[in-house]
Amino acid sequence: MKRQEKIDLLWKTVNELFPNAETELYHNNDFQLLIAILMSAQATDKQVNIINRNFFEHLITPEDGVKMWVDEITDFINSVSFFNNKAKNIYKTCEILIDKHNSQPPLSMDELTALPWVGVKTAKVFLSVTQNAPLLGVDTHVHRVLNRIWIVKTQSPLETDKKASKIFKQEDIAYMHNALVLFGRYHCTARNPKCLSCPMLGACSYKDKNLEI
């Protein structure tokens, strides 16, 4: 099967499995979403959501973060990985948003990636969710899926991101990001993927398929 045929089948599959997919990160506004994505680095959405159900009752605006200062932010998030660095960068981000962006997250890649701890993937995820931007934030799930199917052959999510941006049509990516993440998270999992029930089975090149009943 040619690569474009695999892409077309993948798009059909993930949207049938996860129609109207949305981010699973808990948030009530765009600022909280940016903070949640920042916190999710090297952590699961489930873990971050548990923390933020309480944290986001207190952190509603950047002004709230500045009032808390680093120590109180640390107290709220100390069960997430790299909490000390994340607390410092949340505080710095709040300061920058107040000083330079009228307390709102910016909507350009350059301005977003200028914020502390916000890399290209974080910025892409944020813009994809909030602006329906044609950007694919490649996390470990997306990286795994695209390599298993052999849409790309890469060694890292960063390399996958670079190749994916050249391969996929923008009109596909615009509605694809969340569905593809959920497909990797719950269907094409790192361990015991649901291969027998997968519509991609015939097109998948993964050599260690889980074919046990």
N, CA and C of each residue as an Amber inpcrd file, in Angstrom:
protein
   639
   0.8460000  -1.1960000   0.0000000   0.0000000   0.0000000   0.0000000
   0.8810000   1.2460000   0.0000000   0.5610000   2.1930000  -0.8650000
   1.3350000   3.4230000  -0.9380000   1.0900000   4.2940000   0.2920000
   2.0680000   5.2020000   0.5460000   1.9870000   6.0170000   1.7630000
   0.7100000   6.8370000   1.8230000   0.3080000   7.4630000   0.7190000
  -0.8950000   8.2880000   0.7500000  -2.1340000   7.4460000   1.0200000
  -2.1420000   6.2210000   0.5410000  -3.2640000   5.3280000   0.8310000
  -3.3040000   4.9890000   2.3180000  -2.1170000   4.7900000   2.9170000
  -2.0590000   4.5450000   4.3560000  -2.5530000   5.7650000   5.1390000
  -2.1520000   6.9450000   4.7000000  -2.5810000   8.1720000   5.3750000
  -4.0950000   8.3120000   5.3060000  -4.6600000   8.0780000   4.1360000
  -6.1120000   8.2010000   3.9680000  -6.8470000   7.2010000   4.8610000
  -6.3260000   5.9770000   4.9400000  -6.9560000   4.9680000   5.7880000
  -6.8030000   5.3210000   7.2610000  -5.6490000   5.8480000   7.6400000
  -5.4310000   6.2530000   9.0290000  -6.3940000   7.3520000   9.4230000
  -6.5510000   8.3530000   8.5560000  -7.4740000   9.4570000   8.8500000
  -8.8880000   8.9180000   9.0740000  -9.3070000   8.0100000   8.1850000
 -10.6480000   7.4380000   8.2890000 -10.7890000   6.6390000   9.5900000
  -9.7690000   5.8630000   9.9020000  -9.8040000   5.0050000  11.0860000
  -9.9010000   5.7930000  12.3710000  -9.0170000   6.7560000  12.5600000
  -8.9860000   7.4560000  13.8400000 -10.2270000   8.3180000  14.0400000
 -10.7740000   8.8340000  12.9550000 -11.9720000   9.6540000  13.1020000
 -13.2200000   8.8220000  13.3300000 -13.2070000   7.5840000  12.8720000
 -14.3210000   6.6940000  13.1860000 -14.2340000   6.2040000  14.6250000
 -13.0060000   5.9320000  15.0820000 -12.8240000   5.4540000  16.4500000
 -13.0160000   6.5670000  17.4790000 -12.5750000   7.7820000  17.1140000
 -12.6310000   8.9050000  18.0570000 -13.2490000  10.1290000  17.3910000
 -14.5410000  10.0630000  17.0560000 -15.1980000  11.2060000  16.4150000
 -15.2890000  12.3870000  17.3840000 -15.1810000  13.5890000  16.8470000
 -15.2620000  14.8060000  17.6660000 -14.2530000  14.7900000  18.8100000
 -13.0540000  14.2790000  18.5250000 -12.0250000  14.1740000  19.5640000
 -11.6020000  15.5540000  20.0620000 -11.3960000  15.6400000  21.3460000
 -10.9260000  16.8620000  21.9910000  -9.7870000  16.5230000  22.9370000
  -9.0240000  17.5390000  23.3050000  -7.9610000  17.3030000  24.2750000
  -8.5530000  16.8070000  25.5860000  -7.8280000  15.9110000  26.2480000
  -8.2800000  15.3980000  27.5390000  -7.7330000  16.2090000  28.7110000
  -6.9330000  17.2160000  28.4250000  -6.4010000  18.0560000  29.5000000
  -7.5000000  18.9570000  30.0720000  -7.6820000  18.8850000  31.3720000
  -8.6970000  19.7090000  32.0410000  -8.2950000  21.1750000  32.0060000
  -9.2330000  22.0460000  31.6240000  -8.9940000  23.4900000  31.6200000
 -10.3290000  24.2100000  31.4600000 -10.3490000  25.4600000  31.8750000
 -11.5470000  26.2880000  31.7520000 -11.3390000  27.4990000  30.8550000
 -10.0870000  27.7810000  30.5060000  -9.8050000  28.8940000  29.5980000
  -8.4730000  28.6220000  28.8990000  -8.1360000  29.4650000  27.9330000
  -6.9280000  29.2270000  27.1440000  -5.6570000  29.3340000  27.9810000
  -5.6440000  30.2280000  28.9360000  -4.4750000  30.3500000  29.8110000
  -4.2510000  29.0470000  30.5780000  -5.3030000  28.4930000  31.1620000
  -5.1710000  27.2380000  31.8980000  -4.7430000  26.0990000  30.9820000
  -5.2230000  26.0950000  29.7350000  -4.7960000  25.0610000  28.7980000
  -3.2980000  25.1430000  28.5490000  -2.7750000  26.3480000  28.3590000
  -1.3420000  26.5090000  28.1450000  -0.5530000  25.9720000  29.3320000
  -1.0040000  26.2800000  30.5350000  -0.3260000  25.7890000  31.7380000
  -0.4390000  24.2670000  31.8320000  -1.5910000  23.7220000  31.4910000
  -1.7820000  22.2730000  31.5500000  -0.8590000  21.5560000  30.5670000
  -0.7200000  22.1000000  29.3670000   0.1750000  21.4850000  28.3890000
   1.6120000  21.5560000  28.8850000   1.9880000  22.6850000  29.4430000
   3.3280000  22.8400000  30.0130000   3.5700000  21.7950000  31.1030000
   2.5790000  21.5820000  31.9610000   2.7260000  20.6280000  33.0520000
   2.7720000  19.1840000  32.5660000   2.1970000  18.9130000  31.3900000
   2.0880000  17.5320000  30.9160000   3.3930000  16.9790000  30.3470000
   4.4060000  17.8190000  30.2170000   5.7050000  17.3290000  29.7470000
   6.2420000  16.2760000  30.7180000   6.5870000  15.1010000  30.2050000
   7.0820000  13.9870000  31.0150000   6.0870000  13.5830000  32.1020000
   4.8000000  13.7530000  31.8170000   3.7510000  13.3480000  32.7530000
   2.5260000  12.9550000  31.9350000   1.6140000  12.2290000  32.5500000
   0.4000000  11.8320000  31.8460000  -0.6910000  12.8840000  32.0190000
  -1.5990000  12.9400000  31.0510000  -2.7350000  13.8490000  31.1710000
  -3.5480000  13.5220000  32.4190000  -3.6920000  12.2330000  32.7180000
  -4.4630000  11.8210000  33.8890000  -3.8620000  12.3910000  35.1630000
  -2.5490000  12.3080000  35.2910000  -1.8830000  12.8280000  36.4840000
  -2.0330000  14.3440000  36.5750000  -1.8470000  15.0170000  35.4510000
  -1.9610000  16.4760000  35.4260000  -3.3860000  16.9110000  35.7580000
  -4.3640000  16.1960000  35.2450000  -5.7590000  16.5600000  35.5020000
  -6.1160000  16.4490000  36.9760000  -5.5940000  15.4130000  37.6390000
  -5.8640000  15.2550000  39.0710000  -5.3690000  16.4780000  39.8420000
  -4.1740000  16.9330000  39.4960000  -3.6060000  18.1140000  40.1480000
  -4.4220000  19.3600000  39.8220000  -4.7690000  19.5160000  38.5490000
  -5.3470000  20.7800000  38.1000000  -6.8060000  20.9560000  38.4530000
  -7.4940000  19.8880000  38.8160000  -8.8670000  20.0590000  39.3040000
  -8.8820000  20.9770000  40.5180000  -7.8370000  20.8880000  41.3370000
  -7.7090000  21.7650000  42.4960000  -6.9370000  23.0360000  42.1480000
  -5.8060000  22.8710000  41.4820000  -4.9320000  24.0040000  41.1600000
  -5.6750000  25.0850000  40.3800000  -6.4960000  24.6870000  39.4190000
  -7.1610000  25.6610000  38.5600000  -8.3560000  26.3380000  39.2110000
  -8.6950000  25.9200000  40.4180000  -9.6630000  26.7070000  41.1900000
  -9.0070000  27.9760000  41.7190000  -7.6750000  27.9520000  41.7840000
  -6.9160000  29.0870000  42.3220000  -6.1430000  29.8240000  41.2330000
  -5.7190000  29.1080000  40.1990000  -4.9750000  29.7100000  39.0960000
  -5.9220000  29.8700000  37.9060000  -6.5820000  31.0080000  37.8480000
  -7.5520000  31.2770000  36.7830000  -6.9780000  32.2560000  35.7670000
  -6.1430000  33.1550000  36.2300000  -5.5130000  34.1660000  35.3720000
  -4.0250000  34.2360000  35.6930000  -3.2270000  34.8480000  34.8290000
  -1.8020000  35.0280000  35.1420000  -1.5910000  35.8340000  36.4170000
  -2.5000000  36.7540000  36.6910000  -2.3730000  37.5400000  37.9240000
  -2.4220000  36.6490000  39.1610000  -3.2340000  35.5950000  39.0960000
  -3.2990000  34.6500000  40.2210000  -1.9580000  33.9700000  40.4350000
  -1.2810000  33.6230000  39.3340000   0.0150000  32.9730000  39.4420000
   1.0640000  33.8630000  40.0620000   1.0460000  35.1390000  39.7000000
   2.0090000  36.0850000  40.2630000   1.7480000  36.2840000  41.7520000
   0.4850000  36.3220000  42.1440000   0.1460000  36.4740000  43.5580000
   0.5970000  35.2650000  44.3740000   0.4940000  34.0860000  43.7730000
   0.9170000  32.8680000  44.4830000   2.4180000  32.8430000  44.7130000
   3.1480000  33.2930000  43.7290000   4.5970000  33.1990000  43.6650000
   5.0020000  31.7220000  43.5550000   6.2770000  31.4790000  43.4560000
   6.7760000  30.1460000  43.1170000   6.4700000  29.1250000  44.2080000
   6.6120000  29.5160000  45.4590000   6.4550000  28.5500000  46.5490000
   5.0540000  27.9550000  46.5960000   4.0330000  28.7910000  46.4490000
   2.6650000  28.2830000  46.5190000   2.3230000  27.4670000  45.2810000
   2.8090000  27.8890000  44.1260000   2.5980000  27.0900000  42.9130000
   3.2210000  25.7070000  43.0980000   4.4280000  25.6760000  43.6710000
   5.1060000  24.4060000  43.9290000   4.2760000  23.5070000  44.8340000
   3.6760000  24.0840000  45.8480000   2.8510000  23.2950000  46.7640000
   1.6850000  22.6280000  46.0400000   1.1010000  23.3230000  45.0720000
  -0.0310000  22.7740000  44.3320000   0.3870000  21.6310000  43.3980000
   1.5730000  21.7410000  42.7920000   1.9210000  20.8100000  41.7020000
   3.0410000  19.8360000  42.0780000   3.3290000  19.6950000  43.3740000
   4.5200000  18.9360000  43.7650000   4.4220000  17.4270000  43.5490000
   3.3160000  16.9530000  43.0100000   3.2280000  15.5270000  42.6960000
   3.4600000  15.2300000  41.2170000   3.7330000  16.2800000  40.4310000
   4.0220000  16.0720000  39.0210000   5.5370000  16.0600000  38.8080000
   5.9890000  15.4050000  37.7510000   7.4240000  15.3320000  37.4880000
   7.9960000  16.7250000  37.2230000   9.2450000  16.9230000  37.6620000
   9.9700000  18.1910000  37.4650000   9.1900000  19.3910000  38.0180000
   8.5280000  19.1820000  39.1500000   7.6330000  20.2180000  39.6680000
   8.3530000  21.5100000  40.0220000   9.6000000  21.4150000  40.4820000
  10.3140000  22.6520000  40.8280000  10.5300000  23.5330000  39.5960000
  11.0320000  22.9380000  38.5320000  11.2360000  23.7020000  37.3010000
   9.9210000  24.1780000  36.7150000   8.9190000  23.3360000  36.7600000
   7.6240000  23.7140000  36.2100000   7.0020000  24.8580000  36.9940000
   7.1330000  24.8320000  38.2940000   6.5880000  25.9250000  39.1120000
   7.2700000  27.2500000  38.7780000   8.5840000  27.2210000  38.6540000
   9.3120000  28.4480000  38.3060000   8.8890000  28.9700000  36.9410000
   8.7210000  28.0770000  35.9900000   8.3660000  28.5000000  34.6400000
   6.9130000  28.9170000  34.5170000   6.0370000  28.3290000  35.3130000
   4.6550000  28.8060000  35.3600000   4.6300000  30.2400000  35.8720000
   5.3800000  30.4980000  36.9270000   5.4450000  31.8560000  37.4710000
   6.0020000  32.8420000  36.4420000   7.0990000  32.4710000  35.7880000
   7.7020000  33.3490000  34.7800000   6.7440000  33.5870000  33.6190000
   6.0490000  32.5400000  33.2110000   5.0790000  32.6740000  32.1300000
   3.9770000  33.6480000  32.5130000   3.4910000  33.5500000  33.7330000
   2.4590000  34.4870000  34.2060000   2.9610000  35.9280000  34.1370000
   4.1800000  36.1540000  34.5640000   4.7550000  37.4970000  34.5080000
   4.8210000  38.0150000  33.0700000   5.2930000  37.1720000  32.1730000
   5.4500000  37.5870000  30.7700000   4.0950000  37.8660000  30.1340000
   3.1140000  37.0120000  30.4120000   1.7880000  37.2220000  29.8400000
   1.1930000  38.5510000  30.2980000   1.4120000  38.8980000  31.5550000
   0.9150000  40.1780000  32.0760000   1.6610000  41.3400000  31.4450000
   2.9750000  41.2530000  31.4030000   3.8070000  42.3700000  30.9460000
   3.7540000  42.5820000  29.4410000   3.6410000  41.5010000  28.6680000
   3.7990000  41.6210000  27.2140000   2.5710000  41.2490000  26.3890000
   1.6200000  40.5480000  27.0000000   0.5300000  40.0120000  26.1790000
  -0.8550000  40.2710000  26.7590000  -0.9910000  41.3190000  27.5480000
  -2.3000000  41.6980000  28.0840000  -2.9820000  40.5290000  28.8040000
  -2.1510000  39.7220000  29.4740000  -2.6150000  38.5960000  30.3010000
  -3.2600000  37.4690000  29.4900000  -3.0100000  37.4510000  28.1860000
  -3.5520000  36.3960000  27.3390000  -2.4280000  35.6290000  26.6410000
  -2.5670000  34.3240000  26.4480000  -1.5480000  33.5940000  25.6910000
  -1.4660000  34.1290000  24.2650000  -0.2690000  34.3380000  23.7490000
  -0.1370000  34.7960000  22.3640000  -0.5680000  33.6980000  21.3940000
  -0.8060000  34.0940000  20.1600000  -1.3300000  33.1540000  19.1760000
  -0.4050000  32.9680000  17.9840000   0.8900000  33.2050000  18.2020000
   1.8670000  32.9360000  17.1540000   2.9170000  31.9700000  17.6880000
   3.4810000  31.1780000  16.7930000   4.4960000  30.2070000  17.1930000
   5.6940000  30.8940000  17.8320000   6.1440000  31.9690000  17.2360000
   7.3400000  32.6500000  17.7450000   7.1230000  33.1830000  19.1560000
   5.9680000  33.7820000  19.3940000   5.7070000  34.3460000  20.7220000
   5.4670000  33.2460000  21.7550000   4.8120000  32.1930000  21.3530000
   4.5760000  31.0900000  22.2860000   5.8850000  30.4090000  22.6810000
   6.7240000  30.1240000  21.7020000   7.9750000  29.4190000  22.0070000
   8.9900000  30.3100000  22.7090000   8.7060000  31.5960000  22.7980000
   9.5540000  32.4940000  23.5880000   9.2280000  32.4080000  25.0750000
   8.1070000  31.7630000  25.4200000   7.7310000  31.6000000  26.8210000
   8.5460000  30.4740000  27.4550000   8.7860000  30.5440000  28.7630000
   9.5850000  29.5120000  29.4350000   8.9510000  28.1300000  29.3040000
   9.8020000  27.1150000  28.9480000   9.3790000  25.7190000  28.9080000
   8.4000000  25.4300000  27.7680000   8.0900000  26.3920000  26.9270000
   7.1690000  26.1610000  25.8100000   7.9820000  25.8860000  24.5530000
   8.0010000  24.6250000  24.1510000   8.6970000  24.2570000  22.9270000
   7.7520000  24.2240000  21.7470000   8.2470000  23.7610000  20.6260000
   7.4570000  23.7230000  19.3990000   6.2390000  22.8210000  19.5670000
   6.4200000  21.6470000  20.2020000   5.2910000  20.7300000  20.3660000
   4.1960000  21.3640000  21.2160000   4.5810000  21.9800000  22.3300000
   3.6010000  22.6350000  23.1970000   2.8410000  23.7080000  22.4410000
   3.5710000  24.5240000  21.6890000   2.9380000  25.5990000  20.9270000
   1.9810000  25.0410000  19.8820000   2.3860000  23.9840000  19.2100000
   1.5260000  23.3890000  18.1840000   0.2560000  22.8090000  18.7940000
   0.3990000  22.1240000  19.9090000  -0.7760000  21.5590000  20.5710000
  -1.7240000  22.6770000  20.9890000  -1.1870000  23.7300000  21.5710000
  -2.0180000  24.8420000  22.0280000  -2.7790000  25.4750000  20.8640000
  -2.0940000  25.7490000  19.7720000  -2.7330000  26.3960000  18.6290000
  -3.7040000  25.4600000  17.9200000  -3.3890000  24.1760000  17.9090000
  -4.3020000  23.2030000  17.3150000  -5.6170000  23.1550000  18.0800000
  -5.5310000  23.1630000  19.4040000  -6.7320000  23.0580000  20.2390000
  -7.5170000  24.3630000  20.2490000  -6.8300000  25.4740000  20.4120000
  -7.5350000  26.7500000  20.6010000  -7.9200000  27.4260000  19.2930000
  -7.1430000  27.2170000  18.2480000  -7.3800000  27.9120000  16.9880000
  -7.7270000  26.9820000  15.8310000  -7.8180000  25.6880000  16.1200000
  -8.0230000  24.7010000  15.0570000  -6.9730000  24.8570000  13.9700000
  -5.7650000  25.1860000  14.3790000  -4.6740000  25.4330000  13.4430000
  -4.2160000  24.1190000  12.8100000  -3.8040000  24.1560000  11.5470000
  -3.3350000  22.9450000  10.8740000  -1.9330000  22.5590000  11.3170000
  -1.8290000  22.1790000  12.5840000  -0.5390000  21.8310000  13.1770000
  -0.6840000  20.5050000  13.9070000   0.2870000  19.6470000  13.7580000
   0.2730000  18.3470000  14.4210000   1.3520000  18.3250000  15.4910000
   0.9260000  18.3460000  16.7480000   1.8690000  18.2650000  17.8460000
   2.2840000  16.8200000  18.0470000   3.5010000  16.4780000  17.6950000
   3.9310000  15.0800000  17.7280000   4.4440000  14.7140000  19.1170000
   3.6390000  13.9640000  19.8470000   4.0850000  13.4230000  21.1310000
   4.5140000  11.9700000  20.9240000   4.7510000  11.2530000  22.0080000
   5.2190000   9.8700000  21.8790000   4.1690000   8.9760000  21.2150000
   2.8770000   9.2770000  21.4490000   1.8180000   8.4740000  20.8570000
   1.7890000   8.6370000  19.3370000   1.8060000   9.8740000  18.8910000
   1.7680000  10.1480000  17.4560000   3.0170000   9.5900000  16.7810000
   4.1670000   9.7830000  17.4170000   5.4320000   9.2550000  16.8990000
   5.3570000   7.7350000  16.7330000   4.8120000   7.0580000  17.7310000
   4.7200000   5.5940000  17.6950000   3.7960000   5.1300000  16.5650000
   2.6330000   5.7380000  16.4440000   1.6610000   5.3210000  15.4410000
   2.2070000   5.5090000  14.0300000   2.7450000   6.6580000  13.7510000
   3.2040000   6.9490000  12.3890000   4.3770000   6.0630000  11.9810000
   5.1920000   5.6710000  12.9430000   6.3030000   4.7800000  12.6340000
   5.8620000   3.3270000  12.5070000   4.9050000   2.9130000  13.3070000
   4.4280000   1.5340000  13.1960000   3.7980000   1.2820000  11.8210000
   3.0800000   2.2740000  11.3360000   2.4090000   2.1150000  10.0490000
   3.3870000   2.3500000   8.9000000   4.5320000   2.9370000   9.2150000
   5.5690000   3.2740000   8.2380000   5.1210000   4.4270000   7.3420000
   4.3530000   5.3370000   7.9170000   4.1140000   6.6000000   7.2160000
   5.3870000   7.4290000   7.2840000   6.1030000   7.2910000   8.4040000
   7.4560000   7.8430000   8.5270000   8.3510000   6.7630000   9.1110000
   9.6470000   6.9240000   8.9600000  10.6350000   6.0500000   9.5960000
  11.6370000   6.9540000  10.2970000  11.4020000   7.2120000  11.5680000
  12.1970000   8.1860000  12.3150000  12.5820000   7.6300000  13.6710000
  13.5060000   8.3080000  14.3240000  14.0170000   7.8610000  15.6180000
  13.4850000   8.6690000  16.7970000  12.8700000   9.8060000  16.5540000
  12.4350000  10.6680000  17.6480000  11.1800000  11.4430000  17.2560000
  10.3770000  11.8750000  18.2550000   9.2140000  12.7120000  17.9530000
   9.5840000  13.9910000  17.2010000  10.7390000  14.5670000  17.5060000
  11.1470000  15.7900000  16.8150000  11.3580000  15.5360000  15.3280000
  12.0160000  14.4230000  15.0200000  12.2410000  14.0780000  13.6210000
  10.9150000  13.7560000  12.9310000  10.0330000  13.0660000  13.6450000
   8.7120000  12.7670000  13.0930000   7.9510000  14.0470000  12.8030000
   8.0350000  14.9980000  13.7070000   7.3500000  16.2800000  13.5370000
   7.8020000  16.9640000  12.2430000   9.0970000  16.9790000  12.0170000
   9.6280000  17.6470000  10.8320000   9.1420000  16.9770000   9.5490000
   9.1180000  15.6430000   9.5480000   8.6860000  14.9260000   8.3500000
   7.1850000  15.0200000   8.1490000   6.4380000  14.9410000   9.2450000
   4.9810000  14.9700000   9.1460000   4.4910000  16.2810000   8.5530000
   5.1470000  17.3730000   8.9010000   4.7240000  18.6840000   8.4030000
   4.8680000  18.8010000   6.8920000   5.7150000  17.9390000   6.3150000
   5.9150000  17.9590000   4.8680000   5.0350000  16.9300000   4.1440000
   4.6000000  15.9280000   4.8850000   3.8540000  14.8290000   4.2770000
   2.3510000  15.0900000   4.2590000   1.8190000  15.5900000   5.3800000
   0.3700000  15.6670000   5.5200000  -0.2110000  16.9490000   4.9390000
  -1.4170000  16.8340000   4.4290000  -2.1360000  17.9960000   3.9320000
  -2.6430000  18.8210000   5.1110000  -2.5550000  20.1300000   4.9950000
  -2.9750000  20.9980000   6.1020000  -4.4420000  20.7920000   6.4530000
  -5.2780000  20.5620000   5.4520000  -6.7020000  20.3940000   5.7380000
  -6.9700000  19.1160000   6.5220000  -6.0790000  18.1320000   6.4160000
  -6.2170000  16.9150000   7.2120000  -5.7730000  17.1590000   8.6520000
  -4.6290000  17.8060000   8.7970000  -4.0520000  18.0140000  10.1270000
  -4.9660000  18.8530000  11.0050000  -5.6870000  19.7840000  10.4180000
  -6.5130000  20.7130000  11.1840000  -7.4910000  19.9960000  12.1100000
  -8.0230000  18.8450000  11.6780000  -8.9660000  18.1290000  12.5400000
  -8.4280000  16.7820000  13.0220000  -7.1420000  16.5460000  12.7890000
  -6.5710000  15.2430000  13.0400000  -5.8670000  15.0980000  14.3810000
  -5.3220000  16.1770000  14.8950000  -4.3990000  16.1020000  16.0180000
  -4.9680000  15.3000000  17.1900000  -6.0980000  15.7180000  17.7400000
  -6.6180000  15.0770000  18.9460000  -7.0000000  13.6230000  18.7020000
  -7.5890000  13.3310000  17.5460000  -7.9920000  11.9570000  17.2530000
  -6.7830000  11.0390000  17.1520000  -5.7120000  11.5160000  16.5600000
  -4.5140000  10.6940000  16.4090000  -3.8440000  10.4470000  17.7620000
  -3.8200000  11.4540000  18.6270000  -3.2850000  11.2720000  19.9770000
  -4.0810000  10.2100000  20.7300000  -5.4080000  10.2890000  20.6640000
  -6.2370000   9.3120000  21.3690000  -6.0910000   7.9200000  20.7810000
  -5.9000000   7.8190000  19.4750000  -5.6770000   6.5340000  18.8320000
  -4.4150000   5.8730000  19.3910000  -3.3470000   6.6440000  19.5420000
  -2.1210000   6.1110000  20.1070000  -2.2220000   5.8250000  21.5880000
  -3.0030000   6.6150000  22.2820000  -3.1140000   6.4740000  23.7410000
  -3.9700000   5.2770000  24.1430000  -5.0360000   5.0010000  23.3880000
  -5.9930000   3.9800000  23.8110000  -6.1270000   2.7920000  22.8570000
  -5.6280000   2.8930000  21.6420000  -5.8000000   1.8060000  20.6840000
  -4.4570000   1.2310000  20.2360000  -3.6400000   2.0540000  19.6070000
  -2.3120000   1.6090000  19.1680000  -1.3190000   1.8900000  20.2940000
  -1.5260000   1.2060000  21.4160000  -0.7820000   1.4730000  22.6400000
   0.6370000   0.9240000  22.5670000   1.4920000   1.4330000  23.4360000
   2.8890000   0.9820000  23.4520000   2.9680000  -0.5130000  23.7530000
   2.1680000  -0.9670000  24.6990000   2.1160000  -2.3870000  25.0420000
   0.7250000  -2.9310000  24.7310000   0.6800000  -4.1290000  24.2090000
  -0.5830000  -4.7980000  23.8940000  -1.5260000  -3.9450000  23.0520000
  -1.0660000  -3.4580000  21.9040000  -1.9630000  -2.6950000  21.0320000
  -3.1230000  -3.5640000  20.5620000  -4.2530000  -2.9440000  20.2540000
  -5.4700000  -3.6620000  19.8890000  -5.4560000  -3.9840000  18.3880000
  -4.4750000  -4.7680000  17.9910000  -4.2460000  -5.0340000  16.5650000
  -5.3840000  -5.8230000  15.9230000  -5.9240000  -6.8260000  16.6220000
  -6.9450000  -7.6850000  16.0220000  -8.2050000  -6.9120000  15.6440000
  -8.5060000  -5.8490000  16.3690000  -9.7170000  -5.0760000  16.0830000
  -9.4080000  -3.7890000  15.3300000  -8.1870000  -3.6850000  14.8240000
  -7.7570000  -2.4250000  14.2120000  -8.0370000  -2.4200000  12.7100000
  -8.7420000  -1.4300000  12.2030000  -8.9790000  -1.3250000  10.7580000
  -7.6970000  -1.0980000   9.9650000  -6.6160000  -0.7270000  10.6510000
  -5.3340000  -0.4930000   9.9850000  -4.5010000  -1.7600000   9.8510000
  -5.0040000  -2.8930000  10.3470000  -4.1860000  -4.0990000  10.4460000
  -3.5420000  -4.4820000   9.1150000  -4.3060000  -4.4600000   8.0450000
  -3.7730000  -4.8740000   6.7570000  -2.7600000  -3.9180000   6.1750000
  -2.7650000  -2.6740000   6.6600000  -1.8480000  -1.6620000   6.1290000
  -0.6910000  -1.3770000   7.0760000  -0.7130000  -2.0310000   8.2360000
   0.2830000  -1.7270000   9.2630000   1.5520000  -2.5470000   9.0520000
   2.6920000  -1.9050000   9.2030000   3.9810000  -2.5650000   9.0030000
   4.6640000  -2.9420000  10.3120000   3.9800000  -2.7660000  11.4390000
   4.5680000  -3.0640000  12.7440000   4.8480000  -4.5610000  12.8550000
   6.0860000  -4.9260000  13.1230000   6.4840000  -6.3400000  13.0940000
   6.0670000  -7.1110000  14.3480000   5.7590000  -6.4010000  15.4290000
   5.4000000  -7.0780000  16.6750000   3.9190000  -6.9060000  16.9810000
   3.0800000  -7.1390000  16.0080000   1.6330000  -6.9830000  16.1990000
   1.1350000  -7.8950000  17.3100000   0.1430000  -7.4010000  18.0320000
  -0.5000000  -8.1950000  19.0880000  -1.6940000  -8.9310000  18.4800000
  -1.4830000 -10.2000000  18.1350000  -2.5150000 -10.9700000  17.4500000
  -3.0970000 -12.0670000  18.3330000  -2.8890000 -11.9170000  19.6370000
  -3.4400000 -12.9040000  20.5700000  -4.9090000 -12.5790000  20.8590000
  -5.7150000 -13.6300000  20.9000000  -7.1470000 -13.4550000  21.2100000
  -7.3510000 -13.3490000  22.7110000
